[in-house]
Short mmCIF file of C-alpha atoms and ligand atoms in Angstrom, two decimals:
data_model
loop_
_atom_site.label_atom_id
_atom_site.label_comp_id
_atom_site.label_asym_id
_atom_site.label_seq_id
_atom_site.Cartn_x
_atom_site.Cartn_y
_atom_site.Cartn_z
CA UNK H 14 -40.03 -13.47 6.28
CA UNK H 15 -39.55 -12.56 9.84
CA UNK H 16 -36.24 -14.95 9.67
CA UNK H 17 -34.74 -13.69 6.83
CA UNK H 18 -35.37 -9.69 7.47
CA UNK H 19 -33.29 -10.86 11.66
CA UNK H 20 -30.31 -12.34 9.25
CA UNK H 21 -29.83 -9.20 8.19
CA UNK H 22 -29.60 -7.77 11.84
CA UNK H 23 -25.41 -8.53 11.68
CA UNK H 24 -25.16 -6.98 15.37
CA UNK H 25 -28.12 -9.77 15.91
CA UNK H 26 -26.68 -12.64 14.25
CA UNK H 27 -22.57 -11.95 15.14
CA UNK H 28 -24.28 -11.99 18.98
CA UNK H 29 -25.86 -15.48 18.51
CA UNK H 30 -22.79 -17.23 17.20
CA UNK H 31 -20.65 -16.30 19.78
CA UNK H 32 -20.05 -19.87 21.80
CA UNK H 33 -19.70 -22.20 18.78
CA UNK H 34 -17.83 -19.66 16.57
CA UNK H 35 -14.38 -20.90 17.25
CA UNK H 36 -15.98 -24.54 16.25
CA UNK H 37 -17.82 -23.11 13.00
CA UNK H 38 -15.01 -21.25 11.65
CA UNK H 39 -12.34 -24.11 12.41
CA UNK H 40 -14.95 -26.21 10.23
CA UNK H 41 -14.90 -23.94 6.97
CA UNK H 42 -12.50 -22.56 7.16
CA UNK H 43 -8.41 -22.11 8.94
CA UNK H 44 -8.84 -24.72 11.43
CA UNK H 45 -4.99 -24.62 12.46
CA UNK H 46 -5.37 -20.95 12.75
CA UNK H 47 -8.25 -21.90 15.33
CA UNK H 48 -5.92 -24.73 17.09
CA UNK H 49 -3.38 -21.95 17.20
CA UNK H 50 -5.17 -19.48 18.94
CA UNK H 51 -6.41 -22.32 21.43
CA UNK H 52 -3.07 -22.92 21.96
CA UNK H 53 -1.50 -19.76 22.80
CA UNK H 54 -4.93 -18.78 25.04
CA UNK H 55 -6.51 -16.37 22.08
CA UNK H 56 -9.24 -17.90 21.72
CA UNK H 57 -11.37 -15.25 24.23
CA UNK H 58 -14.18 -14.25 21.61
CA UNK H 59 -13.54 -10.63 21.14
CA UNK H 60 -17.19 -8.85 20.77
CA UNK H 61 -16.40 -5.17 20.47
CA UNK H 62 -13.76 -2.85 19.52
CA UNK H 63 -13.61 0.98 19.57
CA UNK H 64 -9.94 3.01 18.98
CA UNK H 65 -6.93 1.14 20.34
CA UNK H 66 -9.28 -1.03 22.78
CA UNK H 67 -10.97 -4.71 22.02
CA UNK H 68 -13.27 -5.99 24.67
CA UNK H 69 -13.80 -9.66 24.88
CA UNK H 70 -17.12 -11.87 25.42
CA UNK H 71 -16.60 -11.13 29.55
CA UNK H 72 -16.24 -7.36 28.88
CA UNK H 73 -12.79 -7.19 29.57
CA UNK H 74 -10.72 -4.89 27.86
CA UNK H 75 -7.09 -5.22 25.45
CA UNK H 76 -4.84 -2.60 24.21
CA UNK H 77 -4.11 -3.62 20.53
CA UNK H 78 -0.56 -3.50 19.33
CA UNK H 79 -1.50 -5.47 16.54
CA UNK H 80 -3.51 -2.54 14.75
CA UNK H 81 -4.60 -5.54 12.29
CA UNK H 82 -1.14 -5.70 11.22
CA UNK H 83 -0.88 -2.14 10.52
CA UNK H 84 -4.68 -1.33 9.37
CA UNK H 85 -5.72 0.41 12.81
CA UNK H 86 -3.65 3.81 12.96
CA UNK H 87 -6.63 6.22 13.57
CA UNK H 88 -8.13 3.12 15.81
CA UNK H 89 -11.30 0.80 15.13
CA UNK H 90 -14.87 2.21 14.76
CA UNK H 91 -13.71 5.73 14.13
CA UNK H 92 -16.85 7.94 13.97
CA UNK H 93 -15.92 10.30 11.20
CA UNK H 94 -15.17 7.32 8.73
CA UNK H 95 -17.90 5.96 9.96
CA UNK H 96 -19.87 8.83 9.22
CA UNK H 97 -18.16 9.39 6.18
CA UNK H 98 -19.38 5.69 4.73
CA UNK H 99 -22.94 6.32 5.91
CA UNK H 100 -23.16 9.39 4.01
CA UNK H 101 -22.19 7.43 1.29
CA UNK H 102 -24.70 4.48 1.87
CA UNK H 103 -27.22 6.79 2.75
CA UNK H 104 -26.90 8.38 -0.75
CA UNK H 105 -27.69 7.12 -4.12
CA UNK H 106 -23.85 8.29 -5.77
CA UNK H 107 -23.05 6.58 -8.86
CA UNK H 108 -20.71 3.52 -8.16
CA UNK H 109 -18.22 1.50 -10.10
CA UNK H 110 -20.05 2.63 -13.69
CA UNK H 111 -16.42 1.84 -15.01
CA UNK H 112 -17.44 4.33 -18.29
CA UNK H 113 -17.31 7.14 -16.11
CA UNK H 114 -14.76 8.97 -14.26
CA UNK H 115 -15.12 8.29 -10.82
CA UNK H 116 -15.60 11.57 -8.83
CA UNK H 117 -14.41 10.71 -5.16
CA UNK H 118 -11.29 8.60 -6.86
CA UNK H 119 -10.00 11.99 -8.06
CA UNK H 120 -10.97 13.44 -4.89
CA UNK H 121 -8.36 10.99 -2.96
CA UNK H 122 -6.15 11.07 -5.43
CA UNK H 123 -5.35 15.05 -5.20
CA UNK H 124 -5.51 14.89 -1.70
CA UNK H 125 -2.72 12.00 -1.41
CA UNK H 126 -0.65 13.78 -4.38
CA UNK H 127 -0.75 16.84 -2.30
CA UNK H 128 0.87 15.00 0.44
CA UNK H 129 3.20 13.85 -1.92
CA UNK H 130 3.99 16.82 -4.42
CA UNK H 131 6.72 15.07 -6.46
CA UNK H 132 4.40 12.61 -7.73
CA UNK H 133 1.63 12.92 -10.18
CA UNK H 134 -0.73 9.67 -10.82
CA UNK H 135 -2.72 7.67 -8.12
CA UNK H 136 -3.20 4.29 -9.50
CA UNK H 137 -6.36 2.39 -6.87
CA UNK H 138 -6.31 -1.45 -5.64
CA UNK H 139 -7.78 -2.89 -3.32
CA UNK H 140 -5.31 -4.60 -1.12
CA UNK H 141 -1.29 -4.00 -0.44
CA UNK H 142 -0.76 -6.98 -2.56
CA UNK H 143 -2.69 -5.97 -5.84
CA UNK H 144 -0.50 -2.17 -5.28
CA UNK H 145 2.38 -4.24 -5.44
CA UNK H 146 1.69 -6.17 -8.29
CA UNK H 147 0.59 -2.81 -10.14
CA UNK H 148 3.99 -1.32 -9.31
CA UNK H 149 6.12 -4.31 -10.82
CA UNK H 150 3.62 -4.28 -14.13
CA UNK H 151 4.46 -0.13 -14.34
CA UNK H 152 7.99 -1.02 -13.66
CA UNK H 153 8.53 -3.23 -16.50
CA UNK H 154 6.42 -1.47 -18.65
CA UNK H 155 7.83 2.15 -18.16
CA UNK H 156 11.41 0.46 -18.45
CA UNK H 157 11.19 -2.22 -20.79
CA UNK H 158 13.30 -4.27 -18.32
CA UNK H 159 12.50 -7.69 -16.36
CA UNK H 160 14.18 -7.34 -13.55
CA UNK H 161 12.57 -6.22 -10.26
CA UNK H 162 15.48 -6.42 -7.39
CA UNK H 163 14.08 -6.85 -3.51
CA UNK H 164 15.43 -7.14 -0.26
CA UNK H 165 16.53 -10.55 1.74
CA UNK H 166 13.52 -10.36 4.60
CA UNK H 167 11.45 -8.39 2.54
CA UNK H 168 7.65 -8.67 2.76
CA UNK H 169 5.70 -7.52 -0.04
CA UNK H 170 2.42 -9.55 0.37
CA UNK H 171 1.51 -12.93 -1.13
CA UNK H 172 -0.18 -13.13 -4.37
CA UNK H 173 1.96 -14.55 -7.23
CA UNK H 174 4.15 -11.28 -8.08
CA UNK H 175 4.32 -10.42 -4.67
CA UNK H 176 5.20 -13.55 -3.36
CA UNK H 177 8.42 -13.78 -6.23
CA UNK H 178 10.39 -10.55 -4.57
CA UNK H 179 8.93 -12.05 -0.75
CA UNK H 180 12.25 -12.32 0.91
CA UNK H 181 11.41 -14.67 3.66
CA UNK H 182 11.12 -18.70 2.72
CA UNK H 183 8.39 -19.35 5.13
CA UNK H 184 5.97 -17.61 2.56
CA UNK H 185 7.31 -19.09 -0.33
CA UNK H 186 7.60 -22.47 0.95
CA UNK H 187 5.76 -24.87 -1.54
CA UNK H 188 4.63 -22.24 -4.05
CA UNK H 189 7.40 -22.62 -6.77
CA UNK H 190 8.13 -21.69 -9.19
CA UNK H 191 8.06 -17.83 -9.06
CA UNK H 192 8.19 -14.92 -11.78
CA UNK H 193 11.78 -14.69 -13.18
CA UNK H 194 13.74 -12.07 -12.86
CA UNK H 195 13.32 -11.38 -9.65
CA UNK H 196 16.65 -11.17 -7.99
CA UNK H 197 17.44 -11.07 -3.69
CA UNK H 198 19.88 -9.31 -2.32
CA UNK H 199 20.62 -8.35 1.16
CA UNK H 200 18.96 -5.20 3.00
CA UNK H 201 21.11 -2.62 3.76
CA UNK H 202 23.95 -3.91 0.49
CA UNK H 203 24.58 -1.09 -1.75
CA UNK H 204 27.43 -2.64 -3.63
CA UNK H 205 24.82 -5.49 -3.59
CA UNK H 206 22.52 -3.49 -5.29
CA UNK H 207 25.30 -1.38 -7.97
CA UNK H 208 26.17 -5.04 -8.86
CA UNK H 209 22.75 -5.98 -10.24
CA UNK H 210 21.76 -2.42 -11.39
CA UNK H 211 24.61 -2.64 -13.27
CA UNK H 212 23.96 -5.09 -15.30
CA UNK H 213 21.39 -2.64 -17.21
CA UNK H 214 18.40 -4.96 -17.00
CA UNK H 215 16.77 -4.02 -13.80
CA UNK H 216 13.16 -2.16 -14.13
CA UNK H 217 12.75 -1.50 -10.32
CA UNK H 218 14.45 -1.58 -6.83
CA UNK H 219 11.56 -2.61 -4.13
CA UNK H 220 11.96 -1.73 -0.68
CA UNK H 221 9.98 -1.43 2.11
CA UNK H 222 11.70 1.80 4.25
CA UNK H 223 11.79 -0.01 7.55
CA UNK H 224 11.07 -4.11 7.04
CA UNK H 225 8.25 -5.01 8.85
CA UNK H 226 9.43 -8.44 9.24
CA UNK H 227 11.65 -7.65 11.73
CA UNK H 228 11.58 -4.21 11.90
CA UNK H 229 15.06 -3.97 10.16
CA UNK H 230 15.97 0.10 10.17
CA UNK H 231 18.05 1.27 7.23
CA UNK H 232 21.77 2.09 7.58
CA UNK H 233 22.93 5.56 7.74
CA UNK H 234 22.48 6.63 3.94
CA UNK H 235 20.85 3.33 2.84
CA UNK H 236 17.99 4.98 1.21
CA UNK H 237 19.58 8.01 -0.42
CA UNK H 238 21.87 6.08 -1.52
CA UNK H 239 19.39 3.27 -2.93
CA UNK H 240 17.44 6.30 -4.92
CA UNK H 241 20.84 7.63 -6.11
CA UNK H 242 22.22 4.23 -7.34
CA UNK H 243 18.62 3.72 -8.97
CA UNK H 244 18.43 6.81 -10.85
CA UNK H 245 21.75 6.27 -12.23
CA UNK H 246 21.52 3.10 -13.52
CA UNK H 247 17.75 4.11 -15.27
CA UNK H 248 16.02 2.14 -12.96
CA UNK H 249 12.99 2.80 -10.82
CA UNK H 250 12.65 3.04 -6.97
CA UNK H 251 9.76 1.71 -5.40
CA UNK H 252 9.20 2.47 -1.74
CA UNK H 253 6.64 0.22 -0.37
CA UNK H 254 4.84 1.92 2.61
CA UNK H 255 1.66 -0.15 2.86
CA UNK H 256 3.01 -0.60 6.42
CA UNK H 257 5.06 2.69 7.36
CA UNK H 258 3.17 5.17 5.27
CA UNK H 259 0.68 7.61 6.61
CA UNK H 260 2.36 8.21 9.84
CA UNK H 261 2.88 5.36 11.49
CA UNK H 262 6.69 6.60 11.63
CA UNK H 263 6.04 9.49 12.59
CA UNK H 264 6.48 11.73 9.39
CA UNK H 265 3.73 10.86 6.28
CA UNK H 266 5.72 8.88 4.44
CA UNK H 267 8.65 6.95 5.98
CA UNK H 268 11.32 7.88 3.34
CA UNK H 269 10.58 11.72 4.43
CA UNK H 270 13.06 10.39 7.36
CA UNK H 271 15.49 10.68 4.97
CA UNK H 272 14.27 12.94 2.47
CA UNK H 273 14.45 10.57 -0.42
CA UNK H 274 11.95 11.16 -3.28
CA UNK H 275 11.19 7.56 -5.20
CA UNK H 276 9.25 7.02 -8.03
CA UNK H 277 6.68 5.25 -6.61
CA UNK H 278 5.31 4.70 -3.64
CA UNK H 279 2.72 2.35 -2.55
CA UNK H 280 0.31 2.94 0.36
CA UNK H 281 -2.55 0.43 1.78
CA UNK H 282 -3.87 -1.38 5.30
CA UNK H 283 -4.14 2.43 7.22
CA UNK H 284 -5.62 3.98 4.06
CA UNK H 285 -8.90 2.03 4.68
CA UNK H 286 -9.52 3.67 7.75
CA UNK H 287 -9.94 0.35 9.36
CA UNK H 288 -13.39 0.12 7.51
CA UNK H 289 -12.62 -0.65 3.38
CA UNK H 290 -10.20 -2.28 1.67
CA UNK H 291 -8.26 0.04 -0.35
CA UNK H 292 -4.47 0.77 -2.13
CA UNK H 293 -2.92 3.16 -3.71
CA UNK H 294 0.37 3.27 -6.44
CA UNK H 295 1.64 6.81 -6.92
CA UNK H 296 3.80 7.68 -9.22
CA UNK H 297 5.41 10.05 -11.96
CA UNK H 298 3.28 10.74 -14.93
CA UNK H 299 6.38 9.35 -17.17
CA UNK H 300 5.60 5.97 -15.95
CA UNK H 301 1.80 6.05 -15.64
CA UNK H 302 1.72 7.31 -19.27
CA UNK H 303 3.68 4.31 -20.42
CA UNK H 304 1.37 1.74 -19.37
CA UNK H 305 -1.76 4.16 -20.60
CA UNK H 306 0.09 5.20 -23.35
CA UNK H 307 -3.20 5.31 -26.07
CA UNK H 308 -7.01 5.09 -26.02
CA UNK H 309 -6.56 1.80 -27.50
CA UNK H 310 -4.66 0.95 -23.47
CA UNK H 311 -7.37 3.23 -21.18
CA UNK H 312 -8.53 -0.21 -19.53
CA UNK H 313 -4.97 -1.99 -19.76
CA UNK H 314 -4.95 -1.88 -16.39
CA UNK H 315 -7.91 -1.84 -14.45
CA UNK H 316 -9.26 -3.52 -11.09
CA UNK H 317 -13.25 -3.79 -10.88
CA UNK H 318 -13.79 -2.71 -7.45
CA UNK H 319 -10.92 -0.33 -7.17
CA UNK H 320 -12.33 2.79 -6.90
CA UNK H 321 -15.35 2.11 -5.35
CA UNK H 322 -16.77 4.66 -3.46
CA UNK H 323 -16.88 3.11 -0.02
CA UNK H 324 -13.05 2.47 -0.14
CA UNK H 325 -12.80 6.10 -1.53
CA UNK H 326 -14.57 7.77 1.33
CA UNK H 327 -12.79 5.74 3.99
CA UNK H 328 -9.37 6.74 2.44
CA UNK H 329 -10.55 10.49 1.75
CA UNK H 330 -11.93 10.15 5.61
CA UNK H 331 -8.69 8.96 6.90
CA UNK H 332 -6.51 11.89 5.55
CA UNK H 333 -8.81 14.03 7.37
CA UNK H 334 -8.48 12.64 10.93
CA UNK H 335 -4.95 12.12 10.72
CA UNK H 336 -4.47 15.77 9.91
CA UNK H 337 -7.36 16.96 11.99
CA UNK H 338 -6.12 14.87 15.10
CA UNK H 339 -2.46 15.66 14.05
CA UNK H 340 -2.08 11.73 14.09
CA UNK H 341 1.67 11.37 12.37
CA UNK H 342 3.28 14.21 14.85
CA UNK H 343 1.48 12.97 17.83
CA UNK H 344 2.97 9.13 16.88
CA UNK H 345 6.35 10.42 16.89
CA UNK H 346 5.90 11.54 20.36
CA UNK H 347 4.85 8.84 21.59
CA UNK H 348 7.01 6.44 19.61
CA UNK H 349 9.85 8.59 21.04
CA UNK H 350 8.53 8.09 24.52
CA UNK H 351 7.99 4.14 23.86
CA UNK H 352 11.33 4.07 22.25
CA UNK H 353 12.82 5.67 25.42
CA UNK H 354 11.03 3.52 27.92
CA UNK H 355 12.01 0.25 26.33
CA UNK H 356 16.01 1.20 25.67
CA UNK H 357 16.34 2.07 29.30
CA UNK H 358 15.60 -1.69 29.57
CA UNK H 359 18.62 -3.11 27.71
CA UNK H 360 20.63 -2.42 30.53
CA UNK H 361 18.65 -3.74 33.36
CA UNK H 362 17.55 -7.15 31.62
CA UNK H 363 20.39 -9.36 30.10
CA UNK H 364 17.91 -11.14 27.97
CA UNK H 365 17.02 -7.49 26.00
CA UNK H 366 19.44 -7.43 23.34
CA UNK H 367 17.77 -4.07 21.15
CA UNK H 368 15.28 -1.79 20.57
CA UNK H 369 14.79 -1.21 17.19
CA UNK H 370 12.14 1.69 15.18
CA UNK H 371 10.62 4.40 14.11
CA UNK H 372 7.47 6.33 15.60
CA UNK H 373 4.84 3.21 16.06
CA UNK H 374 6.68 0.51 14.74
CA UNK H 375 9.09 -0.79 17.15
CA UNK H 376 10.68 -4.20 18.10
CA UNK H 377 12.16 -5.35 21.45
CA UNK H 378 15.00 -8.15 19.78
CA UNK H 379 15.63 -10.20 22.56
CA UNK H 380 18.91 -12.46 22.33
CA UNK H 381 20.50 -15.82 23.84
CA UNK H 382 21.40 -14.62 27.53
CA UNK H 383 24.94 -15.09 29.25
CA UNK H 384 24.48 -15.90 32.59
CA UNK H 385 24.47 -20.13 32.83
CA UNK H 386 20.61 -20.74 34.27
CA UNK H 387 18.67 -18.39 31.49
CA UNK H 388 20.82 -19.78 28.75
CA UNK H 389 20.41 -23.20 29.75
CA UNK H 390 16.30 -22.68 29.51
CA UNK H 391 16.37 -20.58 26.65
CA UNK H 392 18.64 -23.03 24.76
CA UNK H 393 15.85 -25.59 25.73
CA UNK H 394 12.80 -23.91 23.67
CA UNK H 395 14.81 -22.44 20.95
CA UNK H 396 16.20 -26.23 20.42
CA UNK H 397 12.87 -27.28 19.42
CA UNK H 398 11.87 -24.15 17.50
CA UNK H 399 13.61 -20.89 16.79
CA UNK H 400 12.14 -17.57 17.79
CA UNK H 401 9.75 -19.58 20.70
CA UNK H 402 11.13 -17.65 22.91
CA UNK H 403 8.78 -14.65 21.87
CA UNK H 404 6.16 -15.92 22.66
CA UNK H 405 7.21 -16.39 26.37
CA UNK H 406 6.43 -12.98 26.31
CA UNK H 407 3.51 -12.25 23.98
CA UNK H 408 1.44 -15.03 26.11
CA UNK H 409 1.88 -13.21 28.86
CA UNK H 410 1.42 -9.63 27.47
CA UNK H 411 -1.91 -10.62 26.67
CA UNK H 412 -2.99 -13.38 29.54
CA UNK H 413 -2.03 -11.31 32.29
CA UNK H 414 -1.29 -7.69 30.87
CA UNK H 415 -4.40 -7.43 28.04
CA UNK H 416 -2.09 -6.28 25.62
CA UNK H 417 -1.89 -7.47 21.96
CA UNK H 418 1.01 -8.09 20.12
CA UNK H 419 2.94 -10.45 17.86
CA UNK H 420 6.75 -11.53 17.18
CA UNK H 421 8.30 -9.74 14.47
CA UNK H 422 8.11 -12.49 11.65
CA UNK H 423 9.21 -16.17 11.57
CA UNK H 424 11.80 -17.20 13.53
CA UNK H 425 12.27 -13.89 14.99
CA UNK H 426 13.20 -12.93 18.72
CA UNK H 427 11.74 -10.01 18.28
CA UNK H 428 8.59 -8.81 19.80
CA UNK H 429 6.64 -6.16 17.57
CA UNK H 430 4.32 -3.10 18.49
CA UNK H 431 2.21 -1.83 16.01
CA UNK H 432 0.11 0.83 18.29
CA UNK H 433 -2.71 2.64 16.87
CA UNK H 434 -1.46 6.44 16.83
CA UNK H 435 -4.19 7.52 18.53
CA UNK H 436 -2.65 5.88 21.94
CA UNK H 437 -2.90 7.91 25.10
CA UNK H 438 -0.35 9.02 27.85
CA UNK H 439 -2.57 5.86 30.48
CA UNK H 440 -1.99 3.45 27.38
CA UNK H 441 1.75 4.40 27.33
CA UNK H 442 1.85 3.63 30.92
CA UNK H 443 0.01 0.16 30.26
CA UNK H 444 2.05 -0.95 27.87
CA UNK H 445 5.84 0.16 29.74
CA UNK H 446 4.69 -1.51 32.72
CA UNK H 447 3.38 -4.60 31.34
CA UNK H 448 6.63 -4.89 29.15
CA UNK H 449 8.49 -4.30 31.68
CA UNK H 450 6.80 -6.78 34.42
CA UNK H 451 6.81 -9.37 31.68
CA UNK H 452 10.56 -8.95 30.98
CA UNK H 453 11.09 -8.84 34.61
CA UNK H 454 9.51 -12.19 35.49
CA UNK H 455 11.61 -14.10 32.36
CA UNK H 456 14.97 -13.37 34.66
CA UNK H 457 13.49 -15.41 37.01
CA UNK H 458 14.55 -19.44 37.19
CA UNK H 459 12.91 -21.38 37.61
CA UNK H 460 9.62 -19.32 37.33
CA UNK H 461 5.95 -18.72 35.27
CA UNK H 462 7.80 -17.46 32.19
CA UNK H 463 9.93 -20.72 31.79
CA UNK H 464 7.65 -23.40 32.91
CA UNK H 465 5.24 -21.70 30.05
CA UNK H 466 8.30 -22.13 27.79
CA UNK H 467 8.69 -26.18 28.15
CA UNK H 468 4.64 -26.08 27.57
CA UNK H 469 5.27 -24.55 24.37
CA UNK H 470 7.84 -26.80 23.23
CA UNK H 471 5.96 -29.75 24.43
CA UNK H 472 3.33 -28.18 22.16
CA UNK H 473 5.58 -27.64 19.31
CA UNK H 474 6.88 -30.79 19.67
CA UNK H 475 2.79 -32.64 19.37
CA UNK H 476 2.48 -30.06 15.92
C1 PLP P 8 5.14 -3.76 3.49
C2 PLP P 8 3.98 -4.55 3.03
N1 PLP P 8 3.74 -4.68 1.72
C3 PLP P 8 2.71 -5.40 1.25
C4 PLP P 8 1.85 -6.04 2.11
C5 PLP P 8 0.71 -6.87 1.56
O1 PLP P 8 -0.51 -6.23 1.85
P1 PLP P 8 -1.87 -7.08 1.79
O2 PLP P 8 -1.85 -8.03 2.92
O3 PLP P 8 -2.94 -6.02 1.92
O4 PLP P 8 -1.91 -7.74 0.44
C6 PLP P 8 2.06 -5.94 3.49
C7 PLP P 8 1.17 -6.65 4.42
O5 PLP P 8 1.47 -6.91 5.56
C8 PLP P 8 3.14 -5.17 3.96
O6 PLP P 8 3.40 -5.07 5.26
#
């Protein structure tokens, strides 16, 4: 008895499998995710996290630009979620009765709707993924179309519909066939896109407002005109912000940058608060009302877990402390100031090609150098595998700087930041200085930066 009431003790029992838990999760589950992060020097058995900081098994602490791939905006371990989830455990609320209306899903759903006025309906999911599958079912529905048209680079998730308008090949590798009528074209193409819209059988136009993979930034009228071309031709624009919406640009949404109003939008990872696994689709009523167009259709479309009230509260939480700690202005200040910083390096280090974003999601692109000894090494690593050099500065950023971070996407030279938007002015100056020293010592041949290059490719190469 005494054993099983300490397995419930989590704090207890994620203490006591801290040495072999690289070993025990390798054996059931991603063991070349765990001979990755062995590789690259990950593998330092984080223990604690609270806001933008994660604190390893020796206490020491990280800055984390990874924000869980976009989850973290108002940081890990926030106390008002977390208060706002105990209230709820603490309580005996009705959950997931399914014949009921669910009272803290309509809660969220006016407070989202009132961020976005022009929309009507909040459709819930549980992950980015399952949003973006709901969109592509409204979007053929509403239309009576098939085609949903998405962007070259695009990254809409990885479930089945997802995965058919995912616009890079490393995802899709193996997983043929896909849903038809999905049809690539390039980001930033408008004539690409009038040329398919054309044709009269499109449902939807996906887009993500700034690509994560990559962080691609539209061209000057991209977007408007994108909405314009899609309302002409009767077809429906989708703006996924599962990974730019609420504020991680800097304004709510990320089309507000441009002030383009689409017909639906699709919101996840920061929603959760970090804590609960949550989506949402909003949209116009016109499309919600032709998917639920009878009684007959009330469960047409339904999700068991999607509007529990866990995931509720941490979403209903959320939108609090972002407006209480005035979370999307204070990320574009300090995406401006990051933004700054890093351009005034472009100049100063040949091997900085751009700096690319909005808010807190930026990219340093690096590119093949001109001067004869740094091209000659980084032709050597990106030989063997394209975009290595990246990590020539992510291994550092986190070996010797405690900083987080990940290339952009496959392939990629560029290096990504994803900051929590709660970041302070001493994590600004952690991060510019790190970047910077790390940048510094890759000029340098022969030096740390390069000999850590030629062990990656001799890693690569033993793959
Ligand atoms: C823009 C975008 N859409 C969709 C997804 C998929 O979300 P999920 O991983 O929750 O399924 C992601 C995830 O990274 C994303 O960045």
């Amino acid at each position: 008895m005494a054993g099983r009431a300490h397995s419930l003790d989590m704090t207890a029992l994620f203490a006591r499998r801290e040495r072999d838990c690289y070993e025990l999760y390798g054996r059931h589950g991603n063991e070349q995710l765990v001979r990755m992060l062995k590789t690259v020097g990950y593998d330092v058995g984080f223990c604690r996290s609270e806001g933008q900081y994660l604190f390893d098994r020796n206490g020491t602490r990280y800055l984390d630009l990874l924000s869980g791939f976009g989850v973290f905006a108002i940081g890990q371990n926030h106390p008002a979620v977390r208060a706002a989830l105990r209230s709820v455990l603490d309580s005996d609320l009705p959950n997931l009765i399914q014949m009921d209306a669910p009272r803290l899903a309509a809660i969220l759903a006016d407070r989202l709707l009132k961020e976005v006025p022009y929309l009507d309906k909040a459709f819930f999911a549980n992950s980015g993924g399952e949003a973006v599958e709901a969109a592509m079912k409204f979007g053929r529905a509403s239309t009576g179309r098939p085609g949903i048209v998405y962007c070259d680079h695009a990254f809409h998730g990885v479930s089945y519909g997802a995965l058919s308008i995912n616009g890079g090949e490393s995802f899709r590798s193996g997983f043929a066939p896909f849903l038809p009528d999905c049809i690539r074209i390039p980001f930033n193409d408008l004539s690409a896109l009038e040329n398919e819209l054309i044709v009269g059988n499109v449902a939807a136009f996906i887009v993500e407002p700034i690509q994560g993979k990559g962080v691609n930034i539209p061209a000057v009228g991209y977007p408007q005109g994108a909405a314009e071309l899609c309302r002409r031709y009767g077809a429906l624009f989708i703006a996924d912000e599962i990974q730019t919406g609420l504020g991680r640009t800097g304004r709510f949404l990320a089309v507000e940058h441009w002030n383009v109003e689409p017909d639906i939008v699709l919101i996840a990872k920061a929603l959760s608060g970090g804590y609960v696994p949550v989506s949402a689709v909003l949209l116009r009523k016109r499309i919600f009302d032709k998917v639920y167009d009878s009684m007959d259709r009330a469960m047409v479309a339904v999700s068991t877990f999607a509007e529990n009230n866990l995931a509720m509260a941490a979403g209903i939480a959320t939108l609090e402390v972002l407006a209480s700690e005035r979370l999307v202005e204070r990320a574009a200040k300090t995406g401006d100031r990051l933004m700054h910083a890093f351009s005034e390096m472009i100049p100063r280090y040949e091997l900085v090609h751009e700096v690319r974003g909005k808010g807190m999601m930026i990219a340093i692109d690096f590119a093949r150098p001109r001067s004869f000894k740094l091209r000659t090494e980084w032709d050597l690593i990106e030989a063997v595998r394209e975009g290595l050099f990246g990590q020539v500065i992510t291994i550092p950023l986190f070996a010797d700087h405690k900083i987080l971070c990940q290339v952009a996407g496959t392939n990629s030279h560029a290096v990504k930041f994803l900051p929590p938007l709660i970041i302070s002015d001493a994590d600004c100056e952690w991060i510019i200085n790190s970047v910077e020293a790390v940048i510094a010592a890759s000029h340098h041949v022969p030096g740390a930066a390069w000999s850590l290059g030629k062990t990656l490719v001799s890693n690569s190469l033993r793959i």
